[in-house]
Tab-separated table of C-alpha atoms in Angstrom:
chain	number	residue	atom	x	y	z
A	1	LEU	CA	50.401	130.722	45.096
A	2	ARG	CA	51.881	130.003	48.527
A	3	SER	CA	48.687	131.106	50.282
A	4	GLN	CA	46.666	128.923	47.924
A	5	LEU	CA	48.751	125.899	48.913
A	6	ALA	CA	48.237	126.722	52.587
A	7	ASP	CA	44.486	126.185	52.147
A	8	HIS	CA	44.460	123.655	49.326
A	9	PRO	CA	42.647	120.394	50.185
A	10	ARG	CA	44.704	117.282	50.822
A	11	THR	CA	44.290	113.542	50.948
A	12	SER	CA	44.135	111.797	54.313
A	13	GLN	CA	47.939	111.340	54.087
A	14	GLY	CA	48.580	115.020	53.452
A	15	ALA	CA	49.189	115.005	49.681
A	16	TYR	CA	47.670	117.903	47.788
A	17	TRP	CA	44.651	117.249	45.610
A	18	HIS	CA	45.530	117.725	41.950
A	19	LYS	CA	42.977	120.549	41.677
A	20	LEU	CA	39.906	121.638	43.611
A	21	ARG	CA	37.681	120.143	40.942
A	22	TYR	CA	39.513	116.794	41.224
A	23	PRO	CA	38.782	115.887	44.851
A	24	SER	CA	40.906	113.244	46.552
A	25	GLN	CA	43.100	112.799	43.465
A	26	VAL	CA	46.884	112.861	43.192
A	27	TRP	CA	48.309	113.078	39.677
A	28	LEU	CA	51.986	112.810	38.780
A	29	ASP	CA	52.005	116.076	36.842
A	30	GLY	CA	50.429	117.788	39.839
A	31	VAL	CA	53.496	116.959	41.904
A	32	TYR	CA	55.523	119.085	39.485
A	33	MET	CA	52.924	121.853	39.488
A	34	GLY	CA	53.393	122.481	43.180
A	35	MET	CA	56.417	120.931	44.811
A	36	PRO	CA	59.378	122.596	43.070
A	37	PHE	CA	57.666	125.951	43.665
A	38	LEU	CA	56.902	125.151	47.299
A	39	ALA	CA	60.456	123.979	47.967
A	40	ARG	CA	61.968	127.106	46.410
A	41	TYR	CA	59.529	129.428	48.144
A	42	SER	CA	60.121	127.737	51.459
A	43	ARG	CA	63.896	128.011	51.059
A	44	GLN	CA	63.660	131.690	50.131
A	45	PHE	CA	61.062	132.899	52.642
A	46	GLU	CA	60.451	130.228	55.316
A	47	ASP	CA	63.861	128.786	56.138
A	48	GLY	CA	62.774	125.439	54.637
A	49	LYS	CA	59.689	125.049	56.840
A	50	ALA	CA	57.725	123.285	54.075
A	51	TYR	CA	60.394	120.765	53.042
A	52	GLU	CA	58.653	117.978	54.968
A	53	ASP	CA	55.403	118.671	53.083
A	54	VAL	CA	57.282	118.616	49.797
A	55	VAL	CA	58.894	115.256	50.517
A	56	ASN	CA	55.612	113.841	51.812
A	57	GLU	CA	54.002	114.590	48.439
A	58	PHE	CA	56.551	112.330	46.762
A	59	LEU	CA	56.198	109.619	49.407
A	60	VAL	CA	52.415	109.500	49.038
A	61	ALA	CA	52.757	109.408	45.259
A	62	ARG	CA	55.261	106.566	45.533
A	63	GLU	CA	53.074	104.603	47.920
A	64	HIS	CA	49.975	104.818	45.745
A	65	LEU	CA	51.278	105.170	42.195
A	66	LEU	CA	54.403	103.039	41.935
A	67	ASP	CA	53.959	99.723	40.177
A	68	ALA	CA	56.503	97.468	41.869
A	69	LYS	CA	56.562	95.062	38.912
A	70	SER	CA	57.563	97.587	36.232
A	71	GLY	CA	59.114	100.305	38.388
A	72	LEU	CA	56.903	102.838	36.612
A	73	TYR	CA	54.282	105.092	38.174
A	74	PHE	CA	50.615	105.119	37.241
A	75	HIS	CA	49.402	108.560	36.221
A	76	GLY	CA	46.854	109.139	38.961
A	77	TRP	CA	45.381	107.910	42.214
A	78	ASP	CA	41.880	108.599	43.492
A	79	GLU	CA	41.791	108.068	47.243
A	80	SER	CA	37.978	107.978	47.155
A	81	ARG	CA	37.984	105.426	44.308
A	82	GLN	CA	35.033	107.261	42.757
A	83	GLN	CA	36.464	108.168	39.357
A	84	GLU	CA	35.586	105.885	36.462
A	85	TRP	CA	39.290	105.628	35.615
A	86	ALA	CA	40.222	104.521	39.146
A	87	ASP	CA	40.737	100.874	39.972
A	88	PRO	CA	38.069	100.084	42.594
A	89	VAL	CA	40.609	98.389	44.882
A	90	THR	CA	43.768	100.509	44.503
A	91	GLY	CA	42.342	103.797	43.235
A	92	GLN	CA	45.086	103.850	40.584
A	93	SER	CA	44.652	104.832	36.976
A	94	ARG	CA	45.332	102.090	34.467
A	95	HIS	CA	48.153	103.609	32.435
A	96	PHE	CA	51.744	104.724	32.641
A	97	TRP	CA	51.466	108.106	30.922
A	98	GLY	CA	54.880	109.159	29.670
A	99	ARG	CA	54.414	112.894	29.931
A	100	GLY	CA	52.919	112.658	33.429
A	101	LEU	CA	55.834	110.535	34.602
A	102	GLY	CA	58.177	112.996	32.940
A	103	TRP	CA	56.774	115.829	35.045
A	104	PHE	CA	57.194	113.720	38.164
A	105	ALA	CA	60.783	112.794	37.269
A	106	MET	CA	61.656	116.454	36.682
A	107	ALA	CA	60.050	117.382	39.993
A	108	LEU	CA	62.431	114.983	41.740
A	109	VAL	CA	65.433	116.656	40.141
A	110	ASP	CA	64.204	120.189	40.768
A	111	VAL	CA	63.369	119.542	44.433
A	112	LEU	CA	66.697	117.822	45.052
A	113	GLU	CA	68.414	120.962	43.753
A	114	VAL	CA	66.636	122.986	46.462
A	115	ILE	CA	66.736	120.841	49.595
A	116	PRO	CA	70.231	121.327	51.022
A	117	ALA	CA	72.692	118.482	51.505
A	118	ASP	CA	72.630	118.949	55.270
A	119	ARG	CA	68.986	117.818	55.229
A	120	ALA	CA	70.046	114.281	54.318
A	121	GLU	CA	67.050	112.639	56.024
A	122	LEU	CA	64.712	114.499	53.643
A	123	ARG	CA	66.846	113.938	50.559
A	124	LYS	CA	67.327	110.212	51.179
A	125	PRO	CA	63.863	109.003	50.042
A	126	LEU	CA	63.973	111.272	46.988
A	127	LEU	CA	67.388	109.947	45.994
A	128	GLN	CA	66.079	106.412	46.464
A	129	MET	CA	63.202	107.194	44.129
A	130	VAL	CA	65.677	108.458	41.533
A	131	ARG	CA	67.695	105.237	41.841
A	132	GLU	CA	64.506	103.169	41.433
A	133	LEU	CA	63.042	105.113	38.535
A	134	ALA	CA	66.134	105.576	36.355
A	135	PRO	CA	66.628	101.897	35.395
A	136	SER	CA	62.891	101.455	34.809
A	137	LEU	CA	62.910	104.354	32.372
A	138	ARG	CA	66.038	103.124	30.627
A	139	ALA	CA	64.372	99.742	30.150
A	140	ARG	CA	61.399	101.416	28.404
A	141	GLN	CA	63.432	103.574	26.052
A	142	ASP	CA	62.783	102.673	22.427
A	143	LYS	CA	65.972	100.994	21.181
A	144	THR	CA	65.581	102.186	17.593
A	145	HIS	CA	64.723	105.833	18.159
A	146	GLY	CA	66.162	106.499	21.629
A	147	THR	CA	62.902	108.088	22.742
A	148	TRP	CA	59.938	106.942	24.843
A	149	TRP	CA	56.358	106.086	23.990
A	150	GLN	CA	53.452	108.168	25.253
A	151	VAL	CA	51.990	105.114	27.017
A	152	LEU	CA	55.187	103.601	28.314
A	153	ASP	CA	54.148	99.965	28.579
A	154	LYS	CA	52.438	99.756	25.165
A	155	PRO	CA	55.173	100.428	22.601
A	156	GLY	CA	54.003	100.194	19.007
A	157	GLN	CA	50.351	99.734	19.975
A	158	TYR	CA	47.817	101.386	17.670
A	159	GLY	CA	47.256	105.002	18.733
A	160	ASN	CA	50.414	105.146	20.827
A	161	TYR	CA	53.330	107.215	19.597
A	162	LEU	CA	56.890	108.214	20.355
A	163	GLU	CA	56.481	111.261	22.569
A	164	SER	CA	58.953	114.161	22.322
A	165	SER	CA	57.901	115.962	25.531
A	166	ALA	CA	58.225	112.862	27.705
A	167	SER	CA	61.501	111.984	26.011
A	168	SER	CA	62.892	115.444	26.750
A	169	MET	CA	61.758	115.249	30.364
A	170	PHE	CA	63.319	111.811	30.831
A	171	ALA	CA	66.575	113.038	29.275
A	172	TYR	CA	66.557	115.947	31.765
A	173	PHE	CA	65.932	113.554	34.650
A	174	LEU	CA	68.612	111.066	33.582
A	175	ALA	CA	71.183	113.779	32.901
């Protein structure tokens, strides 16, 4: 897996493509697929050499996926703006997918457990992201059930539902 990441294509800002068949795309769940592994591998075998790459993945995701108004993250970003789901101006997807954001939130926690405290300059932006995201998630928690909706900004809308996986991931993140 480490050698695959060494050759995996990246956006112009150095974030990994979600998959080879999804060129120029960064997805929130993709951050979890790679970054906790890369951080742990780098700690174990590379003396933390890849920590900067790991943190950069989060910074690129924040820059292109964070919605400043809601504090939530859109599910995906297409740098090429070629996908039908991508906004032609921003490249962002249109929705705040609960499970995707749950993967991203867990990735923050898992990476912060790996990057040592003496690397404060690398931890600082990740901790800031935690402080930004936590209140936004709390604000979207369903008051009756204590869980979150699959599409976070459309509670009760037809076809949307209270989502157990996202709720579990958010509980992990908040804990």
